[in-house]
Short mmCIF file of N, CA and C in Angstrom, two decimals:
data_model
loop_
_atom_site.label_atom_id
_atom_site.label_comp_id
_atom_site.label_asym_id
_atom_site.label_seq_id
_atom_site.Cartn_x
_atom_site.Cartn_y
_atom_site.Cartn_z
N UNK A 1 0.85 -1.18 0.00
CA UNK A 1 0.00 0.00 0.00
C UNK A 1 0.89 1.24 0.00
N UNK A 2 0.89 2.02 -0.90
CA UNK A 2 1.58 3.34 -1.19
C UNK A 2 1.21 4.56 -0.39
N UNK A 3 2.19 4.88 0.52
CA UNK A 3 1.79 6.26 1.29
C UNK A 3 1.29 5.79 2.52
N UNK A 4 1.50 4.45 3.02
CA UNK A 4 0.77 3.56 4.42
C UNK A 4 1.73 3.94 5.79
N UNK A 5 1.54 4.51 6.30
CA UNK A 5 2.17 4.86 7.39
C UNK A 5 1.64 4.57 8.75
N UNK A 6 2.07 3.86 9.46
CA UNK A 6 0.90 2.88 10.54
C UNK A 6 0.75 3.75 11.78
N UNK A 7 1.28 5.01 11.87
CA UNK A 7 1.24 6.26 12.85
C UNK A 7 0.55 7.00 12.22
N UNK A 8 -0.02 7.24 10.54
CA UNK A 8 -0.71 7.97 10.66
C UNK A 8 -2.34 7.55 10.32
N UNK A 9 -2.34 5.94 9.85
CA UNK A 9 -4.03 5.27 9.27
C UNK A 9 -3.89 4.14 10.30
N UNK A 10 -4.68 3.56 10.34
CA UNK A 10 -4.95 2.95 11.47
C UNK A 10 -5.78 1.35 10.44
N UNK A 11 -4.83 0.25 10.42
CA UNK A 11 -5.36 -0.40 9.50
C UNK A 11 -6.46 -0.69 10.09
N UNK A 12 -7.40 -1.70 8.20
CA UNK A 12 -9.02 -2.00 8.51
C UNK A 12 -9.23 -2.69 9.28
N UNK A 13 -8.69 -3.42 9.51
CA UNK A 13 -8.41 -4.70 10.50
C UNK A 13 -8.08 -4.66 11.95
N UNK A 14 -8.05 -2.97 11.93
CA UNK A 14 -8.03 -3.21 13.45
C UNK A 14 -8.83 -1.90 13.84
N UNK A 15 -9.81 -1.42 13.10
CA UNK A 15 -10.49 -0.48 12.86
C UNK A 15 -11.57 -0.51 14.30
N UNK A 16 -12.79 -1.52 13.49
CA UNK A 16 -13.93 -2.18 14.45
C UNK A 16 -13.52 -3.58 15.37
N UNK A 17 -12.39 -3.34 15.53
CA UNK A 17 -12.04 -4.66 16.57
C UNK A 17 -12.56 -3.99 18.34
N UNK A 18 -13.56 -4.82 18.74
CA UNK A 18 -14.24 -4.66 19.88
C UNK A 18 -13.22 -4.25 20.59
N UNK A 19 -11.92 -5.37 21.34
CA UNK A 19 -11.18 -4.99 21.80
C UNK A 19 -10.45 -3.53 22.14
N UNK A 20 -10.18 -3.29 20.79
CA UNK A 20 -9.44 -2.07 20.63
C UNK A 20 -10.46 -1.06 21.13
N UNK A 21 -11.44 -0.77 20.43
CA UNK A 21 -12.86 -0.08 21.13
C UNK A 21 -12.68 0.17 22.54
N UNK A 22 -13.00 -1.03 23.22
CA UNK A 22 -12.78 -1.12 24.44
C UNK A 22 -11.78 -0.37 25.45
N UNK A 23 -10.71 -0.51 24.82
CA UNK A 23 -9.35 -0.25 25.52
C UNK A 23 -9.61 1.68 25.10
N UNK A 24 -9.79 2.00 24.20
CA UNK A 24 -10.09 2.99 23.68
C UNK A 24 -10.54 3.82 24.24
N UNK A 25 -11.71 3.43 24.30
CA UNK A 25 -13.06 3.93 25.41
C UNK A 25 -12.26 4.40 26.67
N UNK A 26 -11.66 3.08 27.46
CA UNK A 26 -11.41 3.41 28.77
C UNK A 26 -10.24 4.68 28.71
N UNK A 27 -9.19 4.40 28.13
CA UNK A 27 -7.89 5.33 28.22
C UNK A 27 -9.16 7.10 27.70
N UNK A 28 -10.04 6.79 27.11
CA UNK A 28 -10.64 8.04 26.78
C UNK A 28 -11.44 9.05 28.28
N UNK A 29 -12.27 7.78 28.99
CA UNK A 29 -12.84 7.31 30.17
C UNK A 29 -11.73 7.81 31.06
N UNK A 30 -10.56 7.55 31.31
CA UNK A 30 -9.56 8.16 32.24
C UNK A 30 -9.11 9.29 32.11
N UNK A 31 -8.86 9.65 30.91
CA UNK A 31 -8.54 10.89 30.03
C UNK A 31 -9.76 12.10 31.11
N UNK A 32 -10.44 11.65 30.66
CA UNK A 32 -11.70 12.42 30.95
C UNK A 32 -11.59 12.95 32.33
N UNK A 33 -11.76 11.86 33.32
CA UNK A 33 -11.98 11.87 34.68
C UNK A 33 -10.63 12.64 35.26
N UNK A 34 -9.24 12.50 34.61
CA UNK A 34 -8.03 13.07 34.95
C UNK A 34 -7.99 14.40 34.39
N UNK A 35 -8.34 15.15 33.27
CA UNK A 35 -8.45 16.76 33.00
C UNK A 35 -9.82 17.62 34.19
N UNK A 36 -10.83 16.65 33.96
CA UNK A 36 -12.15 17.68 34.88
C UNK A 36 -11.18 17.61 36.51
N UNK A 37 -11.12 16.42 37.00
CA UNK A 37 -10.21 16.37 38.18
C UNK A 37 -9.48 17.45 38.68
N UNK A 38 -8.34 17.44 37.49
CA UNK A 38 -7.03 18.82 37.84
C UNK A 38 -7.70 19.98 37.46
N UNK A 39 -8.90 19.98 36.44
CA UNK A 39 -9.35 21.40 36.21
C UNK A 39 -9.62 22.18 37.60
N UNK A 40 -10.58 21.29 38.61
CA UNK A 40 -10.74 21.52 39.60
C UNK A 40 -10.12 21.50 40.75
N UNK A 41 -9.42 21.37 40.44
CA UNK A 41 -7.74 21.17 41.73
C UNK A 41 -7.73 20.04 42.88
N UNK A 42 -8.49 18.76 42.46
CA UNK A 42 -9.07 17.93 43.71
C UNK A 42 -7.97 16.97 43.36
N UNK A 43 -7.52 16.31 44.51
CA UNK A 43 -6.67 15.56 44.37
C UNK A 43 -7.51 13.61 44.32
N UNK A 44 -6.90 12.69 43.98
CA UNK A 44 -7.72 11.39 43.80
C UNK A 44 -8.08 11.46 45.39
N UNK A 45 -7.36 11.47 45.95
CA UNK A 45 -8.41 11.00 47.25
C UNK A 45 -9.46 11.88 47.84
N UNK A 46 -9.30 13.43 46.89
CA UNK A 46 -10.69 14.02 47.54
C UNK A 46 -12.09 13.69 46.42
N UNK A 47 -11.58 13.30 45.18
CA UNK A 47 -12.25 12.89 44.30
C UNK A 47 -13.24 11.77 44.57
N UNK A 48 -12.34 10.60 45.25
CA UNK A 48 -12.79 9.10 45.93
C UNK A 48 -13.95 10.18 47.14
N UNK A 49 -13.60 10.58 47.66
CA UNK A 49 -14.09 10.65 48.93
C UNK A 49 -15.77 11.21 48.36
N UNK A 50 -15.50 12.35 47.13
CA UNK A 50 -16.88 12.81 46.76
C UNK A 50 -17.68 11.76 46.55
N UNK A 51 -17.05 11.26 46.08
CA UNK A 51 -17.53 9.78 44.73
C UNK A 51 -17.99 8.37 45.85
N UNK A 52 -17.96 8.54 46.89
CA UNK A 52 -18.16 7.37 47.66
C UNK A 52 -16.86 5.97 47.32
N UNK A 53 -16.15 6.34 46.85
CA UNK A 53 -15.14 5.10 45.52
C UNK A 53 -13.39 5.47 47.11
N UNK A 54 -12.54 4.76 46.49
CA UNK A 54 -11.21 4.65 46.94
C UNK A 54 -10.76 5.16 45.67
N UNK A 55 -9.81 5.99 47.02
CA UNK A 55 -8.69 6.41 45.62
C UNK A 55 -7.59 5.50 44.70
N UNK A 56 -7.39 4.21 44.94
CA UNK A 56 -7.06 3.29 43.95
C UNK A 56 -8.25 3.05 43.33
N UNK A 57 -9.27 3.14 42.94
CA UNK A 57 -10.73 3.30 42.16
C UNK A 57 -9.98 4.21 41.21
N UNK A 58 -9.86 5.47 41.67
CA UNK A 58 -10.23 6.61 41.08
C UNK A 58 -8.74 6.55 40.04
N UNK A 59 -7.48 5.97 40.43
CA UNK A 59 -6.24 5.60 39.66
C UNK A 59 -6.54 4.91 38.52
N UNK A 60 -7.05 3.87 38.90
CA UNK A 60 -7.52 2.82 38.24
C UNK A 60 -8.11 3.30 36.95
N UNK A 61 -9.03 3.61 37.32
CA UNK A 61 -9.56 5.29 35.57
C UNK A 61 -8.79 5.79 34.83
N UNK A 62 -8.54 6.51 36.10
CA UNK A 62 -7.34 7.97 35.30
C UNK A 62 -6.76 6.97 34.49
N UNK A 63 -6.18 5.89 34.98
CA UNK A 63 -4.98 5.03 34.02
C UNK A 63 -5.49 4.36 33.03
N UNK A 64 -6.83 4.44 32.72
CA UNK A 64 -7.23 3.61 31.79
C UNK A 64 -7.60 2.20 31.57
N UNK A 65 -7.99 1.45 32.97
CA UNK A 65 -7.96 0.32 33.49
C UNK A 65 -9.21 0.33 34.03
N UNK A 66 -10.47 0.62 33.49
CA UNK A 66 -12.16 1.05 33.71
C UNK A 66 -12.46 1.12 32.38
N UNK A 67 -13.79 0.19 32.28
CA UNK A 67 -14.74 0.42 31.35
C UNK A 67 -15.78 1.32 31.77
N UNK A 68 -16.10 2.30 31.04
CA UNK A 68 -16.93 3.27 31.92
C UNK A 68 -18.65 2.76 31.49
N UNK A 69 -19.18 2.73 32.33
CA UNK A 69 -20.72 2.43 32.57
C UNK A 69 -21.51 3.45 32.71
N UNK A 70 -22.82 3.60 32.72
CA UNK A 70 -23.78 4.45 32.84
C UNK A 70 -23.86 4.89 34.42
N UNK A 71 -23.64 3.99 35.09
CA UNK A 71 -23.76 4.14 36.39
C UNK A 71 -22.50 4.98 36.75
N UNK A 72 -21.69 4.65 36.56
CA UNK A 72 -20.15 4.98 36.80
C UNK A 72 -20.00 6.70 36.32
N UNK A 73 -20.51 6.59 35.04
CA UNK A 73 -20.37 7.90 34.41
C UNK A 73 -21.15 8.91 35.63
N UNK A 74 -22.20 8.79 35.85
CA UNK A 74 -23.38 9.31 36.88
C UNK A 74 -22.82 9.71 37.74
N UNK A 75 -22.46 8.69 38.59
CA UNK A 75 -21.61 8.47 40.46
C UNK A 75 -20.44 9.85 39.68
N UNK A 76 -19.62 10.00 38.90
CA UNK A 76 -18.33 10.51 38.79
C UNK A 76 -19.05 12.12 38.43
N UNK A 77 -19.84 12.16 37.33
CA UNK A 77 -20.38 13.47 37.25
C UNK A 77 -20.89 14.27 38.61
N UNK A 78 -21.42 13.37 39.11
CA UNK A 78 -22.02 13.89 40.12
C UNK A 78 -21.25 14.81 41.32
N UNK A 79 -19.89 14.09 41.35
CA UNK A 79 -18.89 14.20 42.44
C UNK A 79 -17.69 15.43 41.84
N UNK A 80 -18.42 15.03 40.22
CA UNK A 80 -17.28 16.26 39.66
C UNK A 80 -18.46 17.84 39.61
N UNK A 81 -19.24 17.40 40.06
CA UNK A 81 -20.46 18.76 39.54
C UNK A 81 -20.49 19.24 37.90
N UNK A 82 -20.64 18.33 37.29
CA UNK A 82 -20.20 18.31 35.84
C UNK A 82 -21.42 17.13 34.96
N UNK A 83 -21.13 17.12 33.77
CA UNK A 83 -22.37 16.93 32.71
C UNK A 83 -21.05 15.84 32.34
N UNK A 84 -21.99 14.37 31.93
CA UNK A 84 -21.01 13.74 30.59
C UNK A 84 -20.83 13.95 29.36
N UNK A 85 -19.91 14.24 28.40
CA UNK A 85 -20.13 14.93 27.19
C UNK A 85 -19.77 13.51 25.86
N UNK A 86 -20.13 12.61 25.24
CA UNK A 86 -19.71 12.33 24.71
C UNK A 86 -19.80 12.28 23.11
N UNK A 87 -18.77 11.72 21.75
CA UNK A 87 -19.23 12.44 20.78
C UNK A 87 -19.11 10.53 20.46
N UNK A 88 -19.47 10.51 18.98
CA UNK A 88 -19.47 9.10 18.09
C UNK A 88 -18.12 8.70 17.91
N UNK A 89 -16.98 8.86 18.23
CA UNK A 89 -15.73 8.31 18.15
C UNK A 89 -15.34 7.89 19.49
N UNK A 90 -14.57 6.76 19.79
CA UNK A 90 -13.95 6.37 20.91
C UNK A 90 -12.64 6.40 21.13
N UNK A 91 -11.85 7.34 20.55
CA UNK A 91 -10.86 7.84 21.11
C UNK A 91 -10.45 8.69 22.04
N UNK A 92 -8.97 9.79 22.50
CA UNK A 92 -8.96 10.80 23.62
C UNK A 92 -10.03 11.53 22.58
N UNK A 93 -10.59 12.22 24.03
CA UNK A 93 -11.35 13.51 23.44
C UNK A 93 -12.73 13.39 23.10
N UNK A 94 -13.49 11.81 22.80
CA UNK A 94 -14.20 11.41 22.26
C UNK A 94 -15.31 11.48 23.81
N UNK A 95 -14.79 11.96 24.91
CA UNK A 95 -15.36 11.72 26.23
C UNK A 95 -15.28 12.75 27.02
N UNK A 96 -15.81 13.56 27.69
CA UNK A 96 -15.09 14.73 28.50
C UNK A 96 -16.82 15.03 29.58
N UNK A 97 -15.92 15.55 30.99
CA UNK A 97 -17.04 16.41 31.68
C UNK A 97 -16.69 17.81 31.60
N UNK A 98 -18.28 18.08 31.47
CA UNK A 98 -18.37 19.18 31.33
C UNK A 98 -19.05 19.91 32.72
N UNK A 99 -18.47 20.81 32.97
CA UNK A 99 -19.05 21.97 33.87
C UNK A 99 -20.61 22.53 33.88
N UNK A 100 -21.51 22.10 35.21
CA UNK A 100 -22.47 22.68 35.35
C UNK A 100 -22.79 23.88 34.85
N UNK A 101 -23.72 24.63 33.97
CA UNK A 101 -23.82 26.01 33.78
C UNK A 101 -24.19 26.58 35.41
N UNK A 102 -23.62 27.86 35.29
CA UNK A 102 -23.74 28.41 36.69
C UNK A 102 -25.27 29.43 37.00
#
């Protein structure tokens, strides 16, 4: 394939692989929970503490080692005072909280 550069296309074959999805999702899922976090200056264990969760919970995310759930998303918005934002791609960025309007 001419012009195939595997840093910049992402072959077909590993396009819709659930897996990858998956893993995707979460590192997006941690992504998420680790920018609203520091936006707000809370450290994981005051985060855990909002959240009813342990702060190895709340690592566990940030690092990308959580599939995020409906429930999960909820419990975390809630503790972040924040909205879930998500778009049709499952990559970074594809996930973010957003800030209550004031």
């Amino acid at each position: 394939m001419a012009g195939y550069h595997t840093r910049w296309v992402r072959p077909e074959s590993e396009v819709d692989d659930p897996e990858r999805i998956a893993i995707r999702e979460a590192l997006a899922f941690g992504k998420a929970l680790y920018d609203r976090r520091t936006d707000l200056g809370l450290s994981t264990a005051e985060l855990a503490r909002r959240a009813g969760m342990t702060q190895d919970e709340i690592e566990c995310i940030e690092e990308g080692g959580t599939t995020p759930t409906i429930a999960l998303l909820r419990r975390l918005a809630a503790a972040l005072n924040a909205d879930v934002r998500l778009t049709s791609g499952h990559d970074l960025g594809s996930m973010w909280f957003e800030a209550h309007a004031a």
